[in-house]
Coordinates of C-alpha atoms in Angstrom, one line a residue:
Chain A
X1 CA 9.1 -15.3 28.7
X2 CA 8.8 -16.9 25.3
X3 CA 6.4 -14.2 24.2
X4 CA 8.9 -11.5 25.0
X5 CA 11.7 -13.2 23.1
X6 CA 9.5 -13.5 20.0
X7 CA 8.4 -9.9 20.3
X8 CA 12.0 -8.7 20.5
X9 CA 12.8 -10.8 17.4
X10 CA 9.8 -9.3 15.7
X11 CA 10.9 -5.8 16.4
X12 CA 14.4 -6.5 15.3
X13 CA 13.1 -7.8 12.0
X14 CA 10.8 -4.9 11.4
X15 CA 13.6 -2.4 12.3
X16 CA 16.0 -4.2 9.9
X17 CA 13.4 -4.3 7.2
X18 CA 12.4 -0.6 7.6
X19 CA 16.1 0.3 7.6
X20 CA 16.8 -1.5 4.3
X21 CA 13.8 0.1 2.7
X22 CA 14.6 3.6 3.8
X23 CA 18.4 3.3 3.5
X24 CA 18.7 5.0 0.1
X25 CA 16.8 8.0 1.4
X26 CA 19.0 8.3 4.5
X27 CA 22.1 7.9 2.3
X28 CA 20.6 10.6 0.1
X29 CA 20.5 13.1 3.0
X30 CA 24.2 12.6 3.7
X31 CA 25.1 12.4 0.0
X32 CA 23.7 15.9 -0.6
X33 CA 26.6 17.2 1.5
X34 CA 29.3 15.1 0.0
X35 CA 32.2 15.8 -2.3
X36 CA 31.9 14.0 -5.6
X37 CA 34.7 11.5 -4.6
X38 CA 32.8 10.5 -1.5
X39 CA 29.6 9.7 -3.4
X40 CA 30.8 6.2 -4.2
X41 CA 30.8 5.3 -0.5
X42 CA 27.8 3.8 1.2
X43 CA 28.6 5.8 4.3
X44 CA 26.1 8.4 5.4
X45 CA 27.9 11.3 6.8
X46 CA 30.6 13.1 4.8
X47 CA 34.0 13.9 6.2
X48 CA 33.4 17.6 5.8
X49 CA 29.9 18.6 5.0
X50 CA 29.8 20.6 1.8
X51 CA 27.0 23.1 2.5
X52 CA 28.0 24.8 -0.7
X53 CA 26.2 22.0 -2.5
X54 CA 23.0 23.7 -1.5
X55 CA 24.0 27.3 -2.1
X56 CA 25.6 26.5 -5.5
X57 CA 22.9 24.1 -6.5
X58 CA 20.3 26.7 -5.7
X59 CA 21.9 29.0 -8.3
X60 CA 22.9 26.3 -10.9
X61 CA 20.8 28.0 -13.6
X62 CA 22.4 31.2 -14.8
X63 CA 19.2 33.2 -14.8
X64 CA 16.9 31.7 -12.2
X65 CA 17.3 30.3 -8.6
X66 CA 15.6 27.2 -7.5
X67 CA 13.2 29.4 -5.6
X68 CA 11.8 30.6 -8.9
X69 CA 11.0 27.0 -9.9
X70 CA 9.5 26.2 -6.5
X71 CA 7.2 29.3 -6.8
X72 CA 6.1 28.1 -10.3
X73 CA 5.3 24.6 -9.1
X74 CA 3.4 25.9 -6.0
X75 CA 1.4 28.3 -8.2
X76 CA 0.4 25.3 -10.4
X77 CA -0.4 23.2 -7.3
X78 CA -2.8 25.8 -5.8
X79 CA -4.9 25.5 -8.9
X80 CA -4.7 21.7 -9.0
X81 CA -5.6 21.2 -5.4
X82 CA -8.5 23.7 -5.3
X83 CA -9.9 22.5 -8.6
X84 CA -9.5 18.8 -7.7
X85 CA -11.0 19.0 -4.2
X86 CA -14.0 21.2 -5.1
X87 CA -15.1 19.5 -8.3
X88 CA -14.4 15.9 -7.1
X89 CA -16.7 16.6 -4.2
X90 CA -19.5 18.0 -6.4
X91 CA -19.3 15.1 -8.9
X92 CA -19.1 12.5 -6.3
X93 CA -22.2 13.9 -4.6
X94 CA -24.0 13.6 -7.9
X95 CA -23.1 10.0 -8.4
X96 CA -23.6 8.9 -4.8
X97 CA -26.9 10.6 -3.9
X98 CA -28.9 11.7 -7.0
X99 CA -30.9 9.6 -9.3
X100 CA -30.8 10.5 -12.9
X101 CA -31.1 8.7 -16.2
X102 CA -27.9 6.9 -17.3
X103 CA -26.2 7.3 -13.9
X104 CA -24.9 3.8 -13.9
X105 CA -23.8 4.1 -17.4
X106 CA -21.7 7.2 -16.8
X107 CA -20.3 5.8 -13.6
X108 CA -19.1 2.7 -15.5
X109 CA -17.6 4.9 -18.2
X110 CA -15.8 6.8 -15.5
X111 CA -14.4 3.7 -14.0
X112 CA -13.3 2.5 -17.4
X113 CA -11.3 5.7 -18.0
X114 CA -9.2 4.6 -15.0
X115 CA -7.9 1.8 -17.2
X116 CA -7.4 3.8 -20.4
X117 CA -3.8 4.3 -21.3
X118 CA -3.1 8.0 -21.4
X119 CA -1.1 7.6 -24.6
X120 CA -4.4 7.2 -26.5
X121 CA -5.5 10.7 -25.7
X122 CA -2.3 12.6 -25.4
X123 CA -1.7 13.5 -29.1
X124 CA -5.1 15.0 -29.7
X125 CA -5.1 16.7 -26.4
X126 CA -1.8 18.3 -27.3
X127 CA -3.2 19.4 -30.7
X128 CA -6.3 20.8 -28.9
X129 CA -4.3 22.8 -26.4
X130 CA -2.0 24.0 -29.2
X131 CA -5.0 25.2 -31.3
X132 CA -6.1 27.4 -28.4
X133 CA -2.6 28.6 -27.8
X134 CA -2.3 27.1 -24.4
X135 CA 0.9 25.2 -25.0
X136 CA 3.7 26.6 -22.8
X137 CA 1.3 27.7 -20.2
X138 CA -0.1 26.1 -17.0
X139 CA -3.6 25.7 -18.5
X140 CA -3.0 22.1 -19.8
X141 CA -1.7 21.1 -16.4
X142 CA -4.3 22.8 -14.2
X143 CA -7.5 22.6 -16.3
X144 CA -7.9 18.8 -16.1
X145 CA -8.1 19.0 -12.3
X146 CA -11.2 21.2 -12.6
X147 CA -13.0 18.4 -14.4
X148 CA -13.7 16.3 -11.3
X149 CA -10.1 15.9 -10.2
X150 CA -9.8 12.4 -11.7
X151 CA -11.8 9.3 -11.7
X152 CA -9.9 7.7 -8.9
X153 CA -10.8 10.5 -6.5
X154 CA -14.4 10.6 -7.5
X155 CA -14.7 6.9 -6.9
X156 CA -13.0 7.3 -3.5
X157 CA -15.5 10.1 -2.5
X158 CA -18.5 8.2 -3.8
X159 CA -17.5 5.3 -1.6
X160 CA -17.1 7.7 1.3
X161 CA -20.5 9.5 0.8
X162 CA -22.3 6.2 0.5
X163 CA -21.1 5.5 4.0
X164 CA -23.0 8.6 5.4
X165 CA -26.5 7.7 6.6
X166 CA -29.2 8.9 4.3
X167 CA -31.3 9.9 7.4
X168 CA -29.3 13.1 7.4
X169 CA -30.4 14.0 3.9
X170 CA -34.0 13.1 4.6
X171 CA -34.1 15.2 7.7
X172 CA -32.7 18.2 5.8
X173 CA -35.2 17.6 3.1
X174 CA -38.1 17.7 5.5
X175 CA -36.7 21.0 6.8
X176 CA -37.0 22.2 3.2
X177 CA -33.4 22.0 2.0
X178 CA -32.8 21.6 -1.7
X179 CA -30.2 19.1 -3.1
X180 CA -27.8 22.0 -3.3
X181 CA -28.4 22.8 0.4
X182 CA -28.0 19.1 1.3
X183 CA -24.7 19.1 -0.5
X184 CA -23.4 22.4 0.9
X185 CA -24.6 22.1 4.4
X186 CA -24.6 18.4 5.1
X187 CA -22.4 16.3 2.8
X188 CA -19.6 18.7 2.1
X189 CA -18.7 19.3 5.8
X190 CA -19.0 15.6 6.5
X191 CA -16.6 14.5 3.8
X192 CA -13.8 16.9 4.8
X193 CA -11.5 14.2 6.0
X194 CA -11.7 12.4 2.7
X195 CA -11.2 15.7 0.9
X196 CA -8.0 16.2 2.8
X197 CA -6.9 12.9 1.4
X198 CA -7.9 14.0 -2.1
X199 CA -6.0 17.3 -1.7
X200 CA -2.8 15.6 -0.4
X201 CA -2.7 13.0 -3.2
X202 CA -3.5 15.6 -5.9
X203 CA -0.6 17.7 -4.5
X204 CA 1.9 14.9 -4.5
X205 CA 0.9 13.3 -7.8
X206 CA 0.9 16.6 -9.7
X207 CA 4.2 17.5 -8.1
X208 CA 5.6 14.3 -9.6
X209 CA 3.7 14.4 -12.9
X210 CA 6.8 14.9 -14.9
X211 CA 5.4 13.8 -18.3
X212 CA 2.7 16.5 -18.7
X213 CA 5.0 19.2 -17.3
X214 CA 7.7 18.3 -19.8
X215 CA 5.1 18.1 -22.7
X216 CA 3.5 21.4 -22.1
X217 CA 6.1 23.7 -20.6
X218 CA 9.0 24.7 -22.8
X219 CA 10.3 28.1 -21.6
X220 CA 12.7 27.9 -18.7
X221 CA 10.9 30.8 -17.1
X222 CA 7.9 28.6 -16.5
X223 CA 9.7 25.4 -15.5
X224 CA 8.6 23.4 -12.5
X225 CA 11.0 21.9 -10.0
X226 CA 10.9 18.6 -11.9
X227 CA 11.8 20.2 -15.2
X228 CA 14.6 22.2 -13.5
X229 CA 16.1 19.0 -12.1
X230 CA 15.9 17.4 -15.6
X231 CA 17.8 20.4 -17.0
X232 CA 20.3 19.9 -14.2
X233 CA 20.8 16.2 -15.0
X234 CA 21.3 16.9 -18.7
X235 CA 24.1 19.3 -18.1
X236 CA 27.4 18.4 -19.8
X237 CA 29.2 17.6 -16.5
X238 CA 26.8 16.9 -13.7
X239 CA 27.7 18.1 -10.3
X240 CA 26.2 15.2 -8.5
X241 CA 26.5 16.6 -5.0
X242 CA 24.6 19.7 -6.0
X243 CA 22.1 17.7 -8.0
X244 CA 21.3 15.4 -5.1
X245 CA 21.0 18.4 -2.8
X246 CA 18.5 20.1 -5.0
X247 CA 16.7 16.8 -5.6
X248 CA 16.3 16.4 -1.9
X249 CA 15.0 19.9 -1.5
X250 CA 12.5 19.2 -4.3
X251 CA 10.8 16.4 -2.4
X252 CA 10.6 18.4 0.8
X253 CA 7.0 19.8 0.2
X254 CA 5.7 16.3 -0.3
X255 CA 7.7 15.0 2.7
X256 CA 6.3 17.8 5.0
X257 CA 2.8 17.1 3.9
X258 CA 3.3 13.4 4.5
X259 CA 4.5 13.9 8.0
X260 CA 1.8 16.5 9.0
X261 CA -1.0 14.5 7.5
X262 CA 0.4 11.0 8.0
X263 CA -2.7 9.3 9.2
X264 CA -4.4 10.2 6.0
X265 CA -2.0 8.1 4.0
X266 CA -1.8 4.5 5.2
X267 CA -4.5 4.6 7.8
X268 CA -6.7 7.1 6.1
X269 CA -6.9 5.3 2.8
X270 CA -7.0 1.9 4.4
X271 CA -9.7 2.5 6.9
X272 CA -11.7 5.6 5.9
X273 CA -11.1 6.4 2.3
X274 CA -12.1 3.1 0.8
X275 CA -14.7 2.2 3.4
X276 CA -18.2 2.4 2.1
Chain B
X1 CA -15.9 -6.0 1.3
X2 CA -15.5 -2.5 0.2
X3 CA -12.1 -2.3 -1.2
X4 CA -12.3 -1.4 -4.9
X5 CA -12.9 -4.7 -6.7
X6 CA -14.2 -5.5 -10.1
X7 CA -17.5 -6.1 -8.3
X8 CA -17.9 -2.6 -6.8
X9 CA -16.6 -1.1 -10.0
X10 CA -19.5 -2.5 -12.1
X11 CA -22.2 -0.2 -11.0
X12 CA -23.8 1.7 -8.2
X13 CA -26.5 0.0 -6.2
X14 CA -30.0 0.3 -7.6
X15 CA -32.1 3.1 -6.3
X16 CA -33.5 2.3 -2.9
X17 CA -36.9 3.8 -3.1
X18 CA -39.1 5.1 -5.9
X19 CA -39.2 8.7 -6.6
X20 CA -40.9 10.6 -9.4
X21 CA -38.5 10.2 -12.4
X22 CA -37.0 13.4 -13.6
X23 CA -37.0 15.3 -10.4
X24 CA -33.3 14.8 -9.8
X25 CA -32.3 14.6 -13.5
X26 CA -31.3 18.2 -13.9
X27 CA -29.5 18.6 -10.5
X28 CA -27.9 15.2 -11.2
X29 CA -26.4 16.3 -14.5
X30 CA -25.4 19.7 -13.0
X31 CA -23.5 17.9 -10.3
X32 CA -21.7 15.6 -12.6
X33 CA -21.2 18.2 -15.3
X34 CA -17.5 19.0 -14.4
X35 CA -16.6 15.4 -15.0
X36 CA -18.9 14.9 -17.9
X37 CA -17.6 18.0 -19.8
X38 CA -14.0 17.0 -19.0
X39 CA -14.7 13.5 -20.2
X40 CA -16.2 14.6 -23.5
X41 CA -13.6 17.3 -24.1
X42 CA -10.4 15.6 -22.9
X43 CA -11.2 11.9 -23.3
X44 CA -14.0 11.0 -25.6
X45 CA -13.2 13.4 -28.4
X46 CA -9.5 12.8 -28.3
X47 CA -10.1 9.0 -28.5
X48 CA -12.0 9.5 -31.7
X49 CA -9.5 12.0 -33.0
X50 CA -6.7 9.6 -32.2
X51 CA -8.3 6.8 -34.1
X52 CA -8.8 9.1 -37.1
X53 CA -5.3 10.3 -37.0
X54 CA -3.9 6.8 -36.9
X55 CA -5.1 6.5 -40.5
X56 CA -3.4 9.8 -41.5
X57 CA -0.1 11.4 -41.9
X58 CA 0.0 14.4 -39.7
X59 CA 2.8 16.7 -38.6
X60 CA 0.8 19.5 -37.1
X61 CA 2.1 21.8 -39.9
X62 CA -0.3 20.9 -42.6
X63 CA -3.7 19.2 -42.7
X64 CA -3.9 15.5 -42.0
X65 CA -3.6 13.3 -45.1
X66 CA -5.5 10.1 -45.3
X67 CA -3.1 7.2 -45.9
X68 CA -5.3 4.2 -45.0
X69 CA -3.7 1.5 -42.9
X70 CA -0.1 2.6 -43.9
X71 CA 0.8 3.5 -40.3
X72 CA -0.2 0.1 -39.1
X73 CA 1.6 -1.7 -41.9
X74 CA 4.7 0.4 -41.2
X75 CA 5.0 -1.2 -37.8
X76 CA 5.6 -4.6 -39.2
X77 CA 8.9 -3.6 -40.7
X78 CA 9.8 -1.1 -38.0
X79 CA 12.6 -2.8 -36.0
X80 CA 12.4 -0.1 -33.3
X81 CA 8.7 -0.9 -32.8
X82 CA 9.5 -4.6 -32.1
X83 CA 12.4 -3.8 -30.0
X84 CA 10.4 -1.4 -27.7
X85 CA 7.6 -4.0 -27.6
X86 CA 10.0 -6.7 -26.4
X87 CA 11.6 -4.4 -23.8
X88 CA 8.1 -3.4 -22.5
X89 CA 6.9 -7.0 -22.3
X90 CA 10.1 -8.0 -20.5
X91 CA 9.6 -5.1 -18.1
X92 CA 5.9 -6.1 -17.5
X93 CA 6.7 -9.8 -17.1
X94 CA 9.2 -9.1 -14.3
X95 CA 7.8 -5.9 -12.7
X96 CA 4.2 -7.0 -12.2
X97 CA 4.8 -10.2 -10.3
X98 CA 7.6 -8.7 -8.3
X99 CA 5.6 -5.7 -7.3
X100 CA 2.5 -7.7 -6.4
X101 CA 4.3 -10.3 -4.4
X102 CA 6.4 -7.7 -2.6
X103 CA 3.4 -5.5 -1.9
X104 CA 1.4 -8.4 -0.5
X105 CA 4.3 -9.5 1.7
X106 CA 4.8 -6.0 3.1
X107 CA 1.0 -5.5 3.6
X108 CA 1.0 -8.7 5.7
X109 CA 4.0 -7.6 7.7
X110 CA 2.2 -4.3 8.4
X111 CA -1.2 -5.8 9.2
X112 CA -0.1 -7.3 12.5
X113 CA -0.9 -5.7 15.9
X114 CA 2.4 -4.6 17.2
X115 CA 3.7 -1.6 19.2
X116 CA 5.3 1.0 17.0
X117 CA 3.6 -0.3 13.9
X118 CA 2.6 3.2 12.8
X119 CA 6.3 4.2 12.7
X120 CA 7.2 1.1 10.7
X121 CA 4.4 1.9 8.3
X122 CA 5.6 5.4 7.8
X123 CA 9.2 4.4 7.2
X124 CA 8.3 1.6 4.8
X125 CA 5.7 3.6 2.9
X126 CA 8.0 6.6 2.6
X127 CA 10.0 5.7 -0.5
X128 CA 6.8 5.2 -2.5
X129 CA 5.6 8.6 -1.6
X130 CA 8.4 10.2 -3.7
X131 CA 8.9 7.3 -6.0
X132 CA 7.8 8.6 -9.3
X133 CA 9.6 11.9 -9.2
X134 CA 12.6 13.2 -11.2
X135 CA 14.4 13.5 -7.9
X136 CA 14.3 9.8 -7.2
X137 CA 15.3 9.0 -10.7
X138 CA 18.4 11.2 -10.2
X139 CA 19.1 9.3 -7.0
X140 CA 18.8 6.0 -8.7
X141 CA 21.0 7.0 -11.5
X142 CA 23.7 7.9 -9.1
X143 CA 23.3 4.8 -6.8
X144 CA 23.6 2.3 -9.7
X145 CA 26.2 4.1 -11.7
X146 CA 29.8 2.9 -12.1
X147 CA 30.8 5.1 -9.2
X148 CA 27.7 4.5 -7.2
X149 CA 27.5 3.2 -3.7
X150 CA 25.8 0.0 -4.7
X151 CA 29.1 -1.1 -6.3
X152 CA 31.0 -0.2 -3.1
X153 CA 28.7 -2.5 -1.1
X154 CA 29.1 -5.3 -3.6
X155 CA 32.8 -4.8 -3.5
X156 CA 32.7 -5.3 0.2
X157 CA 31.3 -8.8 -0.4
X158 CA 33.9 -9.4 -3.1
X159 CA 31.6 -9.0 -6.0
X160 CA 33.0 -7.1 -9.0
X161 CA 30.8 -4.0 -9.6
X162 CA 29.8 -2.7 -12.9
X163 CA 27.9 0.2 -14.5
X164 CA 24.4 -1.3 -13.9
X165 CA 22.7 1.6 -15.8
X166 CA 25.2 1.8 -18.6
X167 CA 25.2 -1.9 -19.4
X168 CA 22.5 -3.1 -21.8
X169 CA 22.1 -6.4 -20.0
X170 CA 21.3 -4.9 -16.6
X171 CA 19.8 -1.4 -17.2
X172 CA 16.2 -2.7 -17.5
X173 CA 16.6 -4.6 -14.2
X174 CA 17.5 -1.4 -12.3
X175 CA 14.3 0.1 -13.5
X176 CA 12.4 -3.0 -12.5
X177 CA 14.0 -2.8 -9.1
X178 CA 13.0 0.9 -8.8
X179 CA 9.5 -0.1 -9.7
X180 CA 9.4 -2.7 -7.0
X181 CA 10.7 -0.2 -4.4
X182 CA 7.7 2.0 -5.2
X183 CA 5.2 -0.6 -4.1
X184 CA 3.3 1.7 -1.8
X185 CA 0.0 2.3 -3.6
X186 CA -0.4 -1.4 -4.4
X187 CA 0.5 -2.3 -0.8
X188 CA -2.1 0.1 0.7
X189 CA -4.9 -1.5 -1.3
X190 CA -3.7 -5.0 -0.1
X191 CA -3.7 -3.6 3.4
X192 CA -7.2 -2.4 3.1
X193 CA -8.2 -5.8 1.9
X194 CA -6.5 -7.7 4.7
X195 CA -8.2 -5.5 7.3
X196 CA -11.5 -6.6 6.0
X197 CA -10.9 -10.4 6.4
X198 CA -13.0 -11.4 9.4
X199 CA -10.7 -12.7 12.2
X200 CA -13.2 -15.5 12.9
X201 CA -12.0 -17.2 9.7
X202 CA -8.5 -17.4 11.1
X203 CA -9.8 -18.5 14.5
X204 CA -11.8 -21.2 12.9
X205 CA -8.7 -22.3 10.9
X206 CA -6.7 -22.4 14.1
X207 CA -9.3 -24.6 15.7
X208 CA -9.0 -27.0 12.8
X209 CA -5.3 -27.1 13.4
X210 CA -4.1 -25.0 10.4
X211 CA -0.6 -23.5 10.6
X212 CA 0.4 -20.1 9.2
X213 CA 1.1 -21.5 5.8
X214 CA -2.2 -23.2 5.4
X215 CA -4.0 -20.1 6.8
X216 CA -2.3 -18.1 4.1
X217 CA -3.3 -20.4 1.2
X218 CA -6.7 -21.3 2.5
X219 CA -7.9 -18.1 4.1
X220 CA -5.8 -15.1 3.2
X221 CA -5.4 -15.7 -0.5
X222 CA -9.0 -16.7 -1.3
X223 CA -10.4 -13.8 0.7
X224 CA -7.9 -11.4 -0.8
X225 CA -8.4 -12.6 -4.4
X226 CA -10.8 -9.8 -5.4
X227 CA -8.2 -7.2 -4.3
X228 CA -5.4 -9.2 -5.9
X229 CA -7.4 -9.1 -9.1
X230 CA -7.9 -5.3 -8.9
X231 CA -4.2 -4.8 -8.2
X232 CA -3.2 -7.1 -11.0
X233 CA -5.4 -5.4 -13.6
X234 CA -4.2 -1.9 -12.7
X235 CA -0.5 -2.9 -12.3
X236 CA -0.4 -4.5 -15.7
X237 CA -2.0 -1.5 -17.3
X238 CA 0.3 1.0 -15.5
X239 CA 3.4 -1.0 -16.2
X240 CA 2.8 -0.8 -20.0
X241 CA 2.9 3.0 -19.7
X242 CA 6.1 3.3 -17.7
X243 CA 7.9 6.4 -18.8
X244 CA 9.6 8.8 -16.4
X245 CA 12.2 6.5 -15.0
X246 CA 13.2 5.2 -18.4
X247 CA 13.3 8.7 -19.7
X248 CA 15.4 10.3 -16.9
X249 CA 17.6 7.4 -15.8
X250 CA 18.5 5.6 -19.0
X251 CA 17.0 7.7 -21.8
X252 CA 15.9 4.4 -23.4
X253 CA 19.5 3.3 -23.7
X254 CA 22.0 1.8 -23.7
X255 CA 21.5 0.5 -27.2
X256 CA 17.7 0.8 -26.7
X257 CA 17.8 -1.8 -23.9
X258 CA 15.3 0.3 -21.9
X259 CA 13.4 1.8 -24.8
X260 CA 10.0 1.4 -23.3
X261 CA 6.9 1.6 -25.6
X262 CA 5.8 4.9 -24.0
X263 CA 9.1 6.4 -24.7
X264 CA 9.1 5.3 -28.3
X265 CA 5.6 6.7 -28.8
X266 CA 6.6 10.0 -27.1
X267 CA 9.5 10.4 -29.4
X268 CA 7.5 9.6 -32.5
X269 CA 4.9 12.2 -31.6
X270 CA 6.8 15.0 -30.0
X271 CA 10.3 14.7 -31.3
X272 CA 9.7 13.6 -34.9
X273 CA 6.2 15.0 -35.1
X274 CA 4.8 11.9 -36.7
X275 CA 1.4 12.4 -35.0
X276 CA -0.3 9.9 -37.2
X277 CA 2.2 7.1 -36.6
X278 CA 2.2 7.9 -32.9
X279 CA -1.6 7.6 -32.8
X280 CA -1.5 4.2 -34.5
X281 CA 1.1 3.2 -31.9
X282 CA -1.2 4.4 -29.2
X283 CA -4.1 2.3 -30.6
X284 CA -1.9 -0.8 -30.7
X285 CA -1.0 -0.2 -27.1
X286 CA -4.7 0.2 -26.3
X287 CA -5.4 -3.1 -28.1
X288 CA -2.7 -5.0 -26.2
X289 CA -3.8 -3.6 -22.9
X290 CA -7.4 -4.4 -23.7
X291 CA -6.7 -7.9 -24.7
X292 CA -4.6 -8.6 -21.6
X293 CA -7.3 -7.0 -19.4
X294 CA -10.0 -9.1 -21.0
X295 CA -7.8 -12.2 -20.4
X296 CA -7.5 -11.2 -16.8
X297 CA -11.2 -10.8 -16.5
X298 CA -11.9 -14.1 -18.1
X299 CA -9.3 -15.9 -16.0
X300 CA -10.6 -14.3 -12.9
X301 CA -13.6 -16.7 -12.9
X302 CA -11.2 -19.5 -12.0
X303 CA -9.3 -17.9 -9.2
X304 CA -11.1 -14.9 -7.8
X305 CA -13.4 -15.7 -5.0
X306 CA -16.4 -13.5 -4.1
X307 CA -17.7 -13.9 -0.7
X308 CA -21.3 -13.1 -1.7
X309 CA -21.2 -15.3 -4.7
X310 CA -24.7 -16.8 -5.3
X311 CA -25.7 -15.4 -1.9
X312 CA -27.8 -12.5 -3.3
X313 CA -27.1 -8.8 -3.4
X314 CA -25.2 -7.2 -0.6

């Protein structure tokens, strides 16, 4: 009996805590349908839902709909995810399975770059892209993902590959497979679950990477969703209902991915991703 | 213990068996070439270039002009520099401990065996998923505005509301709160660390009559200290670079009360096109972060506990 009481209490606490954490998001959903005067209230559902917040917000910019900005962002994301997943796998295999001179050195350097403040490289990078005429294009946003997808992901995959028994490689080697064959036919298929994690995080992080997008994209035609929202916020008189509606739409791709691939987040990172 | 700790970050294990040297050299470099090229092109070269530029005056319109240490000297008398430094240190001082403590607390809540835990995890992790986006910044700006719903709730309890974001005394704290609400990535690493603490240790502590508090201080904290260290180092480094929220929600204001260092640097470089001065600012930031990280590493000897210490290689 005592056990049951404590378990009920436990659940009550967890429900209350989850509710407090998620409350701003729940409120957000309701607020996206509210009139401006109602936004000051902590209540969730508006008296009369203003669906026009969505239709008018969608057309807030004179020349483009939000669909245009979504298409731009998705186009960029295709490059980022493909580049990140493929090259991170390749690089991680090199670090995890091959012996070459200075391997430890390069690996340490790579881990050090995780700690390097981006501000140190941003000015020369900008100058570099500018020299080649890539400013105001997606190149500065997509290209870095083709260089291994980022130190964090390489590290994650190295840890994952190290957990795969070497017997598999040895068996393939006896059958005459080259290192490229071992990578393509053995390791790559086996690390797919971890690659899904890499792809998901690449997607969400580059969706939210406001700084680079703002730095490198200047013409409205090429704006991403994040930049479009910034333009919306900076208007002379902000239509908050519409802005919150479009903001909510802008996080939907991340939300959908989150719910479809949920186990890859908390569980995946905690139990498979970082396990060696 | 396989969560990313300073220990696993040091190097890969030594090769397990001898092979003729050189056989894998070419394939090895081919495999890591995407990263290596990217590193040389977008990290190594820019670092050198940035150091060079910090001793120059450069506006991108004409060639860099060597001015010695003038950029660094200029900071001494630049009131905005000191202001942004003070704002940033205040932010770091509050945001880092809050975020670490909160992440650890949540990780411990989520590490229990309980029906429905997956649902709770999803709900609690959710805000962090979208945390850094412009969308959430917009939400925050509305919630904490004069007409935001936070004031209505406070009014219900008889507390006089105010424009939390438009008042210089409170604006920074709304950003700190937002930063704490986005605890997810730190929490996930704690959770991974907690899962790797052998349950026998807790059982043994129970046998010795330890209560939950003593278990926390004598088992959980020491066993988690490498993960805590990793989180501390990265959270400090990341907090110094906080940008988006300050840029969108407060624009550095009011009266520069949220003028974070990264914001200052951005405006010097890309609004005033003082690339040389901005590079010098970046190197000062790097120096600050490096010193703090070094202090962290040195201090870690006194509080970080490695299970395999002195017990040979894993």
